[in-house]
Amino acid sequence: MASLVRSATLRFLKPLGNLTLNYAVNHPRTQTLSFRAFSTTLSPPSKAVVYEQHGPPDRVTRVIQLPPVEVKENDVCVKMLAAPINPSDINRIEGVYPVRPQVPAVGGYEGVGEVHSVGAAVKGFLPGDLVIPSPPSFGTWQTYIVKDQNVWYKINKKSPLEYAATITVNPLTALRMLEDFVTLNKGDAIVQNGATSIVGQCIIQLAHHRGIHNINIIRDRTGSDEVKEKLKNLGADEVFTESQLEVKNVKGLLSGIPEPALGFNCVGGNAASLVLKFLGRGGTMVTYGGMSKKPITVSTSSFIFKDLSLRGFWLQNWMSTEKAKGCRVLIDSLLDLAREGKLKYEGFPICRMELVPFDNFNAAIDKALGKQGSQPKQVINFQL
């Protein structure tokens, strides 16, 4: 092909880990460049939240412009619509989460988007399809993402945006914990602390949907009676504050509910001990969080005379097993419940969601870090 004459600017692409940053270098003279013509599909330029080192998210993250990326034959380019700021996202940026991307990296792990364009060999996806990364994939805090078609899963277009963006981490955790440790039948019971969290609310609703009694423990707070009422409206059978359980026989507080065979702990400390007090002989407590940052203390008698079992659950670990192949079917069932109004997040300060314009990311990360007290879960809305 004939050579072309270009002047003024040479543009180089400098790699930044998984990112690519544009650097323009002015050249003093006209350059003669020879190149071969080819056809390439590119994504639009993207705006992304990146961090080049681990540390406090409000200090190490910044929003930058990324250049277009080539859409290869098996790639799908997705225009992101919404993505949450989860506690695990914050921990990854801090560098304390067990599994995290190499820095520099784009933040975010789950979210929902719309197909913008597809590679020549892609089948099953069309522009306009609503998709989520499934299993979740690093780097959802950006306006456009290009990844292999196997990363993406098409979901029902009628799925509520805020639920589609958050369906994988919390609701799926609740579902797996209900199914993976103890065989529960209609009429059985479970007990949990952290009942006002999103996982806690999902456990209440999924258990209620299956006819499983649920006993819930919440921290003492102003307006606890209102919180109890809201949880019961979701399907809670019993709701107790921690101070209500400062009695010798907590099971005497139950009316017509069998001893729980399964308990869930996301708090630790005394709240975990209260879950153990409710469990029947041979019961199992599953820990999936430690919000109080206090250790779990178990009496010797609980092991000897009640034969209790302590287990742990980490969704990321479950995603690496063969069982995860059924993840997408489970997500469909959860989204069906959300569309039917059978799975929802009630309006408690720590678990309702706030859709935040991407331009307000700095304010959103401050809220997610708790700088302004208890705040709704922050969900970045790339459309606003």
Coordinates of C-alpha atoms in Angstrom, one line a residue:
M1 CA 0.0 0.0 0.0
A2 CA 1.3 3.5 -0.8
S3 CA 2.9 5.3 2.1
L4 CA 1.1 8.2 3.7
V5 CA 2.6 11.4 5.1
R6 CA 1.6 12.3 8.6
S7 CA 2.9 15.1 10.7
A8 CA 2.7 16.8 14.1
T9 CA 1.8 13.9 16.5
L10 CA 3.0 10.3 17.0
R11 CA 0.7 8.4 19.3
F12 CA 2.0 5.5 21.5
L13 CA 0.1 3.1 23.6
K14 CA 1.7 2.5 27.0
P15 CA 0.6 -0.6 28.8
L16 CA -0.5 -0.2 32.4
G17 CA -1.0 -3.8 33.6
N18 CA -4.4 -4.8 32.2
L19 CA -5.0 -1.2 31.2
T20 CA -3.7 0.8 28.3
L21 CA -3.1 4.5 28.6
N22 CA -2.7 6.9 25.7
Y23 CA 0.4 9.1 25.5
A24 CA 0.8 11.6 22.7
V25 CA 4.3 12.7 21.8
N26 CA 4.8 15.8 19.5
H27 CA 7.4 15.2 16.9
P28 CA 9.2 18.2 15.3
R29 CA 9.2 16.9 11.8
T30 CA 7.0 15.3 9.3
Q31 CA 7.1 11.5 9.4
T32 CA 6.7 9.1 6.5
L33 CA 4.8 6.0 7.8
S34 CA 4.1 2.8 5.8
F35 CA 1.4 0.5 7.1
R36 CA -0.8 -2.3 5.8
A37 CA -4.5 -1.7 5.7
F38 CA -6.7 -3.8 7.9
S39 CA -10.2 -3.8 9.3
T40 CA -10.6 -3.5 13.1
T41 CA -13.6 -3.1 15.3
L42 CA -12.9 -0.9 18.3
S43 CA -14.8 -0.2 21.4
P44 CA -15.7 3.4 22.3
P45 CA -13.3 5.2 24.7
S46 CA -14.0 4.3 28.3
K47 CA -14.0 6.1 31.6
A48 CA -12.8 3.9 34.5
V49 CA -12.0 3.9 38.2
V50 CA -8.4 2.7 38.5
Y51 CA -5.9 2.2 41.3
E52 CA -2.1 1.7 40.7
Q53 CA -1.3 0.6 44.3
H54 CA -3.1 -0.8 47.2
G55 CA -4.3 1.5 50.0
P56 CA -7.3 3.5 51.2
P57 CA -9.8 3.6 48.3
D58 CA -10.5 7.3 48.7
R59 CA -6.8 8.0 48.3
V60 CA -5.6 5.5 45.7
T61 CA -8.5 5.4 43.2
R62 CA -8.9 7.9 40.4
V63 CA -11.2 8.2 37.4
I64 CA -9.3 8.3 34.0
Q65 CA -10.1 8.0 30.3
L66 CA -9.1 4.8 28.6
P67 CA -8.6 4.6 24.8
P68 CA -10.6 2.3 22.5
V69 CA -9.9 -1.4 22.7
E70 CA -9.9 -3.9 19.9
V71 CA -13.0 -6.1 19.8
K72 CA -11.6 -9.5 18.6
E73 CA -13.7 -12.1 16.8
N74 CA -14.8 -13.8 20.1
D75 CA -15.2 -10.7 22.1
V76 CA -18.3 -8.8 23.3
C77 CA -18.1 -5.1 24.0
V78 CA -20.5 -4.2 26.8
K79 CA -21.7 -0.7 27.8
M80 CA -22.0 -0.9 31.6
L81 CA -25.2 0.3 33.1
A82 CA -24.7 -0.2 36.8
A83 CA -22.2 -1.7 39.3
P84 CA -22.2 -1.8 43.1
I85 CA -19.5 -0.9 45.6
N86 CA -19.3 -4.0 47.7
P87 CA -17.2 -4.4 50.9
S88 CA -15.1 -7.0 49.0
D89 CA -14.4 -4.4 46.4
I90 CA -13.0 -2.1 49.1
N91 CA -10.9 -4.9 50.5
R92 CA -9.4 -5.7 47.1
I93 CA -8.3 -2.1 46.7
E94 CA -6.9 -2.1 50.2
G95 CA -5.0 -5.2 49.3
V96 CA -6.4 -7.4 52.1
Y97 CA -8.8 -9.6 50.1
P98 CA -7.4 -13.1 49.5
V99 CA -8.1 -12.9 45.7
R100 CA -7.5 -9.7 43.9
P101 CA -6.3 -8.5 40.5
Q102 CA -2.8 -7.4 40.0
V103 CA -2.3 -3.6 40.2
P104 CA -2.8 -1.4 38.3
A105 CA -6.4 -2.5 38.0
V106 CA -9.9 -1.3 37.4
G107 CA -12.2 -1.6 40.4
G108 CA -15.4 -3.5 40.7
Y109 CA -16.4 -7.2 40.5
E110 CA -20.1 -7.5 39.5
G111 CA -22.6 -5.4 37.6
V112 CA -24.9 -5.3 34.6
G113 CA -24.5 -3.9 31.1
E114 CA -25.9 -3.7 27.6
V115 CA -24.2 -5.3 24.6
H116 CA -22.7 -2.5 22.4
S117 CA -21.0 -4.6 19.7
V118 CA -19.8 -8.2 19.1
G119 CA -16.9 -9.8 17.3
A120 CA -17.4 -11.7 14.0
A121 CA -17.4 -15.2 15.6
V122 CA -19.8 -14.4 18.5
K123 CA -23.0 -16.3 18.6
G124 CA -25.9 -15.8 21.0
F125 CA -25.4 -12.1 21.7
L126 CA -26.8 -9.0 19.9
P127 CA -26.5 -5.3 20.5
G128 CA -29.0 -4.3 23.1
D129 CA -29.0 -7.6 25.1
L130 CA -28.8 -7.2 28.9
V131 CA -25.8 -9.1 30.3
I132 CA -23.9 -9.7 33.5
P133 CA -20.4 -11.1 34.0
S134 CA -21.0 -14.7 35.2
P135 CA -19.1 -15.8 37.1
P136 CA -18.3 -12.2 38.2
S137 CA -15.2 -10.6 36.7
F138 CA -12.8 -7.9 37.8
G139 CA -13.0 -4.5 36.4
T140 CA -16.7 -3.5 36.3
W141 CA -16.2 0.1 37.3
Q142 CA -15.9 1.4 33.8
T143 CA -18.2 2.6 31.0
Y144 CA -17.2 0.0 28.4
I145 CA -15.7 -3.5 28.8
V146 CA -14.4 -5.8 26.2
K147 CA -14.1 -9.5 27.2
D148 CA -14.5 -12.9 25.7
Q149 CA -18.1 -14.0 25.0
N150 CA -17.8 -16.7 27.6
V151 CA -17.6 -14.1 30.4
W152 CA -21.0 -12.7 29.7
Y153 CA -24.4 -14.1 30.4
K154 CA -27.6 -12.8 28.9
I155 CA -30.5 -12.1 31.3
N156 CA -34.1 -11.1 31.0
K157 CA -34.4 -7.5 29.8
K158 CA -37.2 -6.9 32.3
S159 CA -34.9 -7.5 35.2
P160 CA -34.8 -4.4 37.6
L161 CA -31.4 -2.7 37.0
E162 CA -30.4 -2.5 40.7
Y163 CA -31.1 -6.2 41.2
A164 CA -29.4 -7.3 38.0
A165 CA -26.3 -5.3 39.1
T166 CA -26.2 -7.0 42.5
I167 CA -27.7 -10.4 42.0
T168 CA -24.5 -12.5 42.0
V169 CA -22.6 -11.8 45.2
N170 CA -25.3 -11.4 47.9
P171 CA -28.4 -13.2 46.8
L172 CA -26.4 -16.1 45.4
T173 CA -24.5 -16.3 48.7
A174 CA -27.8 -16.6 50.6
L175 CA -29.1 -19.3 48.3
R176 CA -25.9 -21.4 48.3
M177 CA -25.7 -21.3 52.1
L178 CA -29.3 -22.5 52.5
E179 CA -28.6 -25.5 50.2
D180 CA -25.0 -26.6 50.7
F181 CA -24.6 -27.5 54.3
V182 CA -27.7 -29.0 55.8
T183 CA -30.7 -30.6 54.1
L184 CA -33.7 -28.5 55.1
N185 CA -37.3 -29.5 54.7
K186 CA -40.5 -27.6 55.0
G187 CA -41.1 -26.9 58.6
D188 CA -37.4 -26.9 59.6
A189 CA -35.8 -23.8 61.1
I190 CA -32.6 -21.6 60.7
V191 CA -31.2 -18.8 62.8
Q192 CA -29.0 -15.9 61.7
N193 CA -27.4 -12.7 62.9
G194 CA -26.9 -9.7 60.6
A195 CA -30.5 -10.1 59.5
T196 CA -30.8 -6.5 58.1
S197 CA -27.9 -7.0 55.7
I198 CA -28.7 -7.8 52.0
V199 CA -27.6 -11.5 52.5
G200 CA -29.7 -11.6 55.7
Q201 CA -32.8 -10.3 54.0
C202 CA -32.3 -12.7 51.1
I203 CA -32.1 -15.6 53.6
I204 CA -35.3 -14.6 55.2
Q205 CA -37.2 -14.4 51.9
L206 CA -35.7 -17.6 50.4
A207 CA -36.4 -19.5 53.6
H208 CA -39.9 -18.2 53.8
H209 CA -40.5 -19.1 50.2
R210 CA -39.6 -22.7 51.0
G211 CA -41.6 -22.9 54.2
I212 CA -38.5 -22.8 56.4
H213 CA -38.9 -21.0 59.7
N214 CA -36.3 -18.3 60.3
I215 CA -35.1 -16.7 63.6
N216 CA -33.3 -13.4 63.3
I217 CA -30.9 -11.5 65.5
I218 CA -30.3 -7.8 65.1
R219 CA -28.2 -5.3 67.1
D220 CA -29.8 -3.0 69.5
R221 CA -30.6 0.3 67.9
T222 CA -33.0 3.2 67.9
G223 CA -36.1 2.2 66.0
S224 CA -35.6 -1.5 66.5
D225 CA -39.3 -2.2 66.7
E226 CA -39.7 -0.7 63.2
V227 CA -36.9 -2.9 61.9
K228 CA -38.5 -6.0 63.4
E229 CA -41.8 -5.1 61.6
K230 CA -40.1 -4.7 58.3
L231 CA -38.2 -8.0 58.6
K232 CA -41.5 -9.8 59.5
N233 CA -43.1 -8.2 56.4
L234 CA -40.3 -9.9 54.4
G235 CA -41.1 -13.3 56.0
A236 CA -39.2 -13.4 59.3
D237 CA -40.8 -15.6 61.9
E238 CA -39.0 -14.2 64.9
V239 CA -36.7 -11.2 65.3
F240 CA -34.8 -10.5 68.5
T241 CA -32.3 -7.8 69.5
E242 CA -29.1 -9.0 71.1
S243 CA -30.1 -7.6 74.5
Q244 CA -33.4 -9.6 74.4
L245 CA -31.3 -12.8 74.3
E246 CA -29.4 -12.2 77.5
V247 CA -31.3 -15.0 79.1
K248 CA -30.2 -18.5 80.1
N249 CA -32.7 -20.4 77.8
V250 CA -33.1 -18.5 74.5
K251 CA -35.1 -21.4 73.1
G252 CA -37.8 -20.6 75.6
L253 CA -38.5 -17.5 73.6
L254 CA -39.6 -19.5 70.6
S255 CA -43.2 -20.5 70.1
G256 CA -43.9 -23.5 67.9
I257 CA -40.6 -23.3 66.1
P258 CA -38.3 -26.3 66.2
E259 CA -34.6 -26.0 67.2
P260 CA -32.7 -24.7 64.2
A261 CA -30.4 -27.2 62.5
L262 CA -28.5 -24.4 60.6
G263 CA -27.3 -21.0 61.6
F264 CA -25.5 -18.2 59.7
N265 CA -23.0 -15.7 61.2
C266 CA -21.7 -12.6 59.5
V267 CA -20.9 -10.6 62.7
G268 CA -18.7 -12.6 65.0
G269 CA -18.2 -12.0 68.7
N270 CA -21.2 -12.1 70.9
A271 CA -23.6 -12.2 68.0
A272 CA -22.1 -15.5 66.8
S273 CA -22.4 -16.9 70.3
L274 CA -26.1 -16.1 70.3
V275 CA -26.6 -18.1 67.0
L276 CA -24.8 -21.1 68.7
K277 CA -27.2 -20.9 71.7
F278 CA -30.2 -21.4 69.4
L279 CA -28.8 -24.4 67.5
G280 CA -30.0 -27.9 68.3
R281 CA -27.8 -30.9 68.9
G282 CA -25.7 -31.7 65.8
G283 CA -26.4 -28.2 64.4
T284 CA -24.1 -26.3 62.0
M285 CA -23.1 -22.6 62.1
V286 CA -21.8 -21.2 58.8
T287 CA -19.7 -18.1 59.0
Y288 CA -19.5 -15.9 55.9
G289 CA -18.4 -12.5 57.4
G290 CA -17.0 -10.8 60.4
M291 CA -18.4 -7.3 60.6
S292 CA -17.5 -6.8 64.3
K293 CA -13.9 -8.0 63.7
K294 CA -14.2 -10.0 66.9
P295 CA -13.4 -13.7 67.1
I296 CA -15.9 -16.5 67.5
T297 CA -15.8 -18.1 70.9
V298 CA -17.3 -21.5 71.4
S299 CA -17.7 -23.3 74.7
T300 CA -16.2 -26.7 75.2
S301 CA -19.6 -28.1 76.2
S302 CA -21.1 -26.9 72.9
F303 CA -18.7 -29.3 71.0
I304 CA -19.0 -32.2 73.5
F305 CA -22.7 -32.2 74.5
K306 CA -24.3 -30.5 71.4
D307 CA -21.9 -31.8 68.8
L308 CA -22.0 -28.5 66.9
S309 CA -20.1 -28.0 63.7
L310 CA -18.5 -24.7 62.5
R311 CA -18.2 -24.2 58.8
G312 CA -17.3 -21.3 56.5
F313 CA -18.6 -20.1 53.2
W314 CA -16.8 -17.9 50.6
L315 CA -18.6 -17.4 47.3
Q316 CA -15.3 -16.9 45.4
N317 CA -14.2 -20.4 46.5
W318 CA -17.5 -21.9 45.5
M319 CA -17.2 -20.3 42.1
S320 CA -14.0 -22.2 41.5
T321 CA -15.7 -25.6 41.9
E322 CA -17.6 -27.8 39.5
K323 CA -20.8 -26.7 41.2
A324 CA -20.5 -23.2 39.8
K325 CA -21.5 -24.5 36.3
G326 CA -25.1 -24.2 37.5
C327 CA -24.5 -20.6 38.7
R328 CA -26.4 -19.1 35.7
V329 CA -29.5 -21.2 36.2
L330 CA -29.6 -20.1 39.8
I331 CA -29.2 -16.4 38.8
D332 CA -32.1 -16.7 36.5
S333 CA -34.3 -18.2 39.3
L334 CA -33.2 -15.3 41.7
L335 CA -34.0 -12.7 39.0
D336 CA -37.4 -14.3 38.5
L337 CA -38.1 -13.9 42.2
A338 CA -37.0 -10.2 42.0
R339 CA -39.3 -9.5 39.1
E340 CA -42.2 -11.2 40.9
G341 CA -41.5 -9.0 44.0
K342 CA -40.6 -12.1 46.1
L343 CA -37.0 -11.0 46.5
K344 CA -36.4 -7.4 47.5
Y345 CA -34.1 -5.3 49.7
E346 CA -36.0 -3.5 52.4
G347 CA -35.2 0.1 53.3
F348 CA -32.8 -0.2 56.2
P349 CA -29.9 2.3 56.1
I350 CA -27.2 -0.4 55.6
C351 CA -28.9 -2.3 52.8
R352 CA -31.2 -0.3 50.7
M353 CA -29.5 0.8 47.5
E354 CA -28.7 4.3 46.2
L355 CA -28.0 4.7 42.4
V356 CA -25.2 7.2 42.1
P357 CA -24.1 9.0 38.9
F358 CA -20.6 7.9 37.9
D359 CA -19.5 11.5 38.0
N360 CA -20.2 11.4 41.8
F361 CA -17.9 8.3 42.4
N362 CA -15.8 10.1 45.0
A363 CA -18.9 10.9 47.1
A364 CA -20.1 7.3 46.6
I365 CA -16.8 5.8 47.8
D366 CA -16.8 8.0 50.9
K367 CA -20.3 6.7 51.7
A368 CA -19.3 3.1 51.1
L369 CA -16.4 3.6 53.5
G370 CA -18.7 4.8 56.2
K371 CA -17.4 8.3 56.5
Q372 CA -21.0 9.6 56.8
G373 CA -22.3 6.9 59.1
S374 CA -24.7 4.1 57.9
Q375 CA -25.5 4.7 54.3
P376 CA -27.4 2.7 51.5
K377 CA -25.3 0.4 49.4
Q378 CA -23.8 2.5 46.7
V379 CA -24.5 1.4 43.1
I380 CA -22.8 3.3 40.3
N381 CA -25.2 4.3 37.6
F382 CA -23.3 4.8 34.4
Q383 CA -26.4 6.2 32.7
L384 CA -26.9 9.2 35.0

